[in-house]
Tab-separated table of C-alpha atoms in Angstrom:
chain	number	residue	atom	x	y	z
C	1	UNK	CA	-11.044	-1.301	-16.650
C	2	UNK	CA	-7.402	-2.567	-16.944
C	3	UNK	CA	-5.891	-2.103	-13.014
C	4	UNK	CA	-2.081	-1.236	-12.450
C	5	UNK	CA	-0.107	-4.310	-13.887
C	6	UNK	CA	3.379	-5.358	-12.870
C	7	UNK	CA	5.896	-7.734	-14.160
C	8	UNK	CA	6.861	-10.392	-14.147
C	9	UNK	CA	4.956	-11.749	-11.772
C	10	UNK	CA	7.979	-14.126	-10.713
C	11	UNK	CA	11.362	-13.179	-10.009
C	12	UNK	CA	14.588	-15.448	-9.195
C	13	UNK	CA	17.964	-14.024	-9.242
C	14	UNK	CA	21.126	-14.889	-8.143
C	15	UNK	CA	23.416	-12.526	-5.376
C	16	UNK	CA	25.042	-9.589	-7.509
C	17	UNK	CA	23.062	-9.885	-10.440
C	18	UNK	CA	20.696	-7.186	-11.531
C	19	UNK	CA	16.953	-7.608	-12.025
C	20	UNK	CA	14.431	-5.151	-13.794
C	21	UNK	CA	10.635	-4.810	-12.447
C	22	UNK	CA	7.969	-2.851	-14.733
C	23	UNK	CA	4.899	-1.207	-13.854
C	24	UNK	CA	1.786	0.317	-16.132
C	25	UNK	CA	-0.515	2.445	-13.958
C	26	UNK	CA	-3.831	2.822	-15.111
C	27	UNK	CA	-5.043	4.936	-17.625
C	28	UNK	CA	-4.715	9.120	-16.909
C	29	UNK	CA	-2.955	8.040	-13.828
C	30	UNK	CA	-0.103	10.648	-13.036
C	31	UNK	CA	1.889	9.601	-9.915
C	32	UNK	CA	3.326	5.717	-9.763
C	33	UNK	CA	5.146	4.379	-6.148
C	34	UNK	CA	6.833	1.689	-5.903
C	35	UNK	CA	6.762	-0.257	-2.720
C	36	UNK	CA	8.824	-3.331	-1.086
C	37	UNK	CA	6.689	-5.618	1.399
C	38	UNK	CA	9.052	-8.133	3.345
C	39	UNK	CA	7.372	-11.129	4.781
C	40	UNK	CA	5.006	-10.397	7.361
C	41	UNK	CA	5.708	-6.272	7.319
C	42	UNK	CA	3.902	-3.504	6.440
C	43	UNK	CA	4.544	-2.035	2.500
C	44	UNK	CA	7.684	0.344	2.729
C	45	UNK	CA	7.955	3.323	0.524
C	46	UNK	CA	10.627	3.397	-1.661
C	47	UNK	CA	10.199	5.903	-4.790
C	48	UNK	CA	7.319	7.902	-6.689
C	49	UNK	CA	6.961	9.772	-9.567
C	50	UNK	CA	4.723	12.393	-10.375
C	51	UNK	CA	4.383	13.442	-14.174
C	52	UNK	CA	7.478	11.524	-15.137
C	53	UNK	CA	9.621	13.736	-12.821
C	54	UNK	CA	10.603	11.794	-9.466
C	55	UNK	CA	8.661	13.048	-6.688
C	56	UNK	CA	9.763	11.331	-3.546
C	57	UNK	CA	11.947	8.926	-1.922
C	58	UNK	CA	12.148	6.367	1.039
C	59	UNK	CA	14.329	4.076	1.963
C	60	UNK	CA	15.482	2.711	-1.407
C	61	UNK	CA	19.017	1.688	-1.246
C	62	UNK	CA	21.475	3.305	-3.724
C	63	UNK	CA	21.520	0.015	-5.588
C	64	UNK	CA	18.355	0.702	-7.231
C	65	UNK	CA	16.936	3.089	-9.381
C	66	UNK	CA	13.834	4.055	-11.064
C	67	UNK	CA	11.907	6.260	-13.696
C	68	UNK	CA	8.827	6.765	-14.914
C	69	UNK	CA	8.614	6.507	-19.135
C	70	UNK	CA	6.842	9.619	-21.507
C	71	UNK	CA	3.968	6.732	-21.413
C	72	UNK	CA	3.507	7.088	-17.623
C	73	UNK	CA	5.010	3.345	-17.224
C	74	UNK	CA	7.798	3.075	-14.704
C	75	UNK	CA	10.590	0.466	-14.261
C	76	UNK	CA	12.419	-0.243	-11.228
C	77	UNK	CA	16.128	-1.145	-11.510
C	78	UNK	CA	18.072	-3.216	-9.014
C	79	UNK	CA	21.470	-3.673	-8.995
C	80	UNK	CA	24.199	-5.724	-7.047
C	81	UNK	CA	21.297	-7.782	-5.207
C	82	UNK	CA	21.323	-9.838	-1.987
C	83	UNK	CA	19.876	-11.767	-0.144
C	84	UNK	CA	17.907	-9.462	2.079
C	85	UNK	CA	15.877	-7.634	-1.144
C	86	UNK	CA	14.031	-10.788	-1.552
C	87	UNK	CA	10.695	-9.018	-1.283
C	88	UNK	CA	7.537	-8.788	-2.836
C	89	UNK	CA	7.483	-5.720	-4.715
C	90	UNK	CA	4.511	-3.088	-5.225
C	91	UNK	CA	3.483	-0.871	-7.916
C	92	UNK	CA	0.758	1.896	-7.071
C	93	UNK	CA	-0.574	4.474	-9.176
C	94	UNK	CA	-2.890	7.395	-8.402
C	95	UNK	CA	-4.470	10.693	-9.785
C	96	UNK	CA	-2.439	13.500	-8.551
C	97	UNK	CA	-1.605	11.122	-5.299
C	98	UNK	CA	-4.530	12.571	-3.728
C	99	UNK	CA	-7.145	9.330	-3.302
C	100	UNK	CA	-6.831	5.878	-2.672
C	101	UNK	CA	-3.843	4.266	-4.451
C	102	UNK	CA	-4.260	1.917	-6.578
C	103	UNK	CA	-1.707	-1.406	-6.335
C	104	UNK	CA	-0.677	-3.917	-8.630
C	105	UNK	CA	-0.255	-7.628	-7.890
C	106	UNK	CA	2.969	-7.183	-7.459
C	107	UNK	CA	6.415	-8.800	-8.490
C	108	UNK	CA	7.855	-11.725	-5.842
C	109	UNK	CA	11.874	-10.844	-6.270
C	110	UNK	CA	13.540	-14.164	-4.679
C	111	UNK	CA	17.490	-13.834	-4.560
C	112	UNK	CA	19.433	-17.170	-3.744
G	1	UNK	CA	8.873	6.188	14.211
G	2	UNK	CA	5.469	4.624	12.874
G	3	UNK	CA	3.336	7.667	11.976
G	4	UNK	CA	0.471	5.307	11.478
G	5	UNK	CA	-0.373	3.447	14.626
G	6	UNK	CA	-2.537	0.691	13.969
G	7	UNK	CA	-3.804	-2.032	16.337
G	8	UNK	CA	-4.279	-4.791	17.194
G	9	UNK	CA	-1.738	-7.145	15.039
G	10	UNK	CA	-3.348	-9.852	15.068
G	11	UNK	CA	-7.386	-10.558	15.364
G	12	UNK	CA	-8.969	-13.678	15.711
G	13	UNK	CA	-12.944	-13.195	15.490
G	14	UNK	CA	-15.958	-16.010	15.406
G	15	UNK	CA	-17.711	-16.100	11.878
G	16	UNK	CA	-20.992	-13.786	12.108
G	17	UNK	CA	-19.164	-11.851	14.646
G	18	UNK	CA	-17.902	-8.166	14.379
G	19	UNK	CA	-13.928	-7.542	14.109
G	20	UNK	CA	-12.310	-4.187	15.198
G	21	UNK	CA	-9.431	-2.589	13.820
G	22	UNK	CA	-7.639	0.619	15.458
G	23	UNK	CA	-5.787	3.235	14.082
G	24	UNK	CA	-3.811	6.574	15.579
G	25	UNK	CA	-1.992	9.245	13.679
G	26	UNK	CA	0.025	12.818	14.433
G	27	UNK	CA	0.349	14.362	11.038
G	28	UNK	CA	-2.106	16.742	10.776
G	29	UNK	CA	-1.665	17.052	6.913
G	30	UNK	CA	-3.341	13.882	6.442
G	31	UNK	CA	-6.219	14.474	4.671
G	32	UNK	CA	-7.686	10.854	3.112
G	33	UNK	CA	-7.095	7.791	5.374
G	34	UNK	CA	-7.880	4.935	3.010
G	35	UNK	CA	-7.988	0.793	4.217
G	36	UNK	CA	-6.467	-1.865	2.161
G	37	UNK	CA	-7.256	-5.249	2.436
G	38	UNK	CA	-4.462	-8.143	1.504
G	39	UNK	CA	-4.645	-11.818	0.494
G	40	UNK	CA	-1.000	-13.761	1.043
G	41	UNK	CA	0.997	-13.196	-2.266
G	42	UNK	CA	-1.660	-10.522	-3.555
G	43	UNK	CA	-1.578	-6.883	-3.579
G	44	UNK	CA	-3.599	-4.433	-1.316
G	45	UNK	CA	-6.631	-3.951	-2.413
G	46	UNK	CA	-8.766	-0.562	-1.589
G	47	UNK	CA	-11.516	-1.362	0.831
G	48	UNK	CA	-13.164	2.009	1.704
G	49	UNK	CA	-11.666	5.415	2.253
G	50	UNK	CA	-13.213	8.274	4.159
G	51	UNK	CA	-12.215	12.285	4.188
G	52	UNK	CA	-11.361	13.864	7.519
G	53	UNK	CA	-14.407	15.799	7.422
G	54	UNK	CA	-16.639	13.054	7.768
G	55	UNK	CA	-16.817	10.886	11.125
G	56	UNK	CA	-18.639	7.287	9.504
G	57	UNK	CA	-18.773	6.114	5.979
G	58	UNK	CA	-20.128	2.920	5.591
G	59	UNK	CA	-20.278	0.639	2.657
G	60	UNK	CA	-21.759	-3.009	3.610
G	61	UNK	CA	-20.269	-4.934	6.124
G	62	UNK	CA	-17.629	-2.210	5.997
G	63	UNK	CA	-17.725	1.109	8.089
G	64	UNK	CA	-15.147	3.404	9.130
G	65	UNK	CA	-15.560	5.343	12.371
G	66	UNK	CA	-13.418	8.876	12.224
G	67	UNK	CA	-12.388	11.126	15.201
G	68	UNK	CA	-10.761	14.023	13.908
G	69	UNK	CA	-10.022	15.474	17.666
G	70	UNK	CA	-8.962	12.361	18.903
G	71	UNK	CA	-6.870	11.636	15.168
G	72	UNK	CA	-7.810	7.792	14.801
G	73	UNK	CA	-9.786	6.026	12.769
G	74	UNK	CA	-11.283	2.584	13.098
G	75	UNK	CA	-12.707	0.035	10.474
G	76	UNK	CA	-15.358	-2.322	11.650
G	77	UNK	CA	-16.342	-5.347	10.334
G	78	UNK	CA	-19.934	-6.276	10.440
G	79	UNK	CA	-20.902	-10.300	10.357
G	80	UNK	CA	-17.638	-11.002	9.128
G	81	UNK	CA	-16.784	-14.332	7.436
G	82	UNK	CA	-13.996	-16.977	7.027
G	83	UNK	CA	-13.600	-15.190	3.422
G	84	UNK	CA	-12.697	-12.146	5.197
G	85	UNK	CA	-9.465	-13.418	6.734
G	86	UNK	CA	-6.780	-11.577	5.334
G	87	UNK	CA	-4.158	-8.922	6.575
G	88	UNK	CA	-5.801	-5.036	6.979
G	89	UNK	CA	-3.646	-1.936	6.734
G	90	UNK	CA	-4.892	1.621	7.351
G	91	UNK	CA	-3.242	4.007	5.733
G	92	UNK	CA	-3.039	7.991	5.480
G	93	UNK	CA	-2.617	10.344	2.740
G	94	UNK	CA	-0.637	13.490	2.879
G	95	UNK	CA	-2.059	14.678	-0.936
G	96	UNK	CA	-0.380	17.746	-0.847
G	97	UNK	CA	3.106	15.491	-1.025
G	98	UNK	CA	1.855	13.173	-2.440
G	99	UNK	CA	2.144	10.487	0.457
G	100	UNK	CA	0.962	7.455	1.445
G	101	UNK	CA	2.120	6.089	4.779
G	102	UNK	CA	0.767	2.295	5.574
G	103	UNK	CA	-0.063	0.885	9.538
G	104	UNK	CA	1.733	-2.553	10.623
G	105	UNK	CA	-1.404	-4.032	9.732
G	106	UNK	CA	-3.941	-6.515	11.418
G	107	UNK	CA	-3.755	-10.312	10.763
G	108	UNK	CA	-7.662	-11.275	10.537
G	109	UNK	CA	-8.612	-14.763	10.840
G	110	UNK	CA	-12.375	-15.751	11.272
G	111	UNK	CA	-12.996	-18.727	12.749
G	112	UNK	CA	-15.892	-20.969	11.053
């Protein structure tokens, strides 16, 4: 069965552009997070939907944005970038958020 | 304030040997404590999860060890091999919001 896939894979943008990430949970999955992993940290918690309706936030600056599509995808928007959101980025999906997430390979965001 | 306390950061463990992996939490509305295992550049992958009403699940080399007085957890590594280096996370689940909160993780390296 198809996992959660993200993409691009690959991401290089310059300081102030804007840069769009996607993510396709797997199949009946209901709630998508997104997640930014700096080098050497832990995943943070940024945003999550649940049934296309936003159901939590973390620390995601007021730069970005996100929303999850009437096909369950969800895109995550970044505006005005720097230097510092150079990240690997993390898609997770689950049924009903309940059991183990499942994550995506994720999207490396580099910002020179 | 880390609500998952996980230790130690970094392990370094003799192939056949057995590697250790500590975890502490306070939110009692945790109820599924998953592990995630990470390759560099790759996503986290689900390793084995256990429910707080069970104190061991094991699942080959793999077994977590519950204490649901004590809230920790612990993931233990049986014979574990070069191929196992990689970066763990615990993690706990508040399904009721919908919320996953990740450890600092544990830098594994086993030595040939």
């Amino acid at each position: 069965a198809a996992g959660v896939i993200q993409s691009p894979r690959h991401l290089i943008k310059e300081k102030r552009e804007t840069a769009t990430l996607k993510c396709y949970p797997i199949s009946r999955h209901d709630t998508v997070y997104w997640y930014q992993q700096g080098p050497g940290q832990d995943p943070q918690f940024l945003i999550s939907f649940y049934e296309k309706m936003q159901s939590d936030k973390g620390s995601i600056p007021d730069r970005f944005s996100a929303q999850q599509f009437s096909d369950y995808h969800s895109e995550l928007n970044m505006s005005s970038l720097e230097l510092g959101d150079s990240a690997l980025y993390f898609c997770a999906s689950s049924l009903d958020g309940r059991f183990g997430y499942t994550f995506g390979s994720g999207t490396r965001l580099t910002v020179v | 304030q880390q609500q998952v306390k996980q230790s130690p950061q970094s392990l370094i463990v003799q192939k056949g040997g057995i590697s250790i992996i500590n975890c502490a939490y306070e939110n009692t509305a945790f109820d599924y404590f998953p592990w995630y295992q990470q390759f560099p550049g790759k996503g986290p992958a689900l390793l084995i999860a256990i429910r707080p009403d069970v104190s061991e699940k094991k699942e080959g080399r793999f077994t977590i060890s519950f204490n649901k007085s004590a809230k920790q957890f612990s993931l233990h590594i049986m014979d574990s091999q070069p191929g196992d280096s990689a970066t763990y996370f615990c993690a706990a689940i508040d399904g009721s919001a919908r919320q996953l909160t990740f450890g600092s993780g544990t830098q594994l390296t086993v030595l040939p």
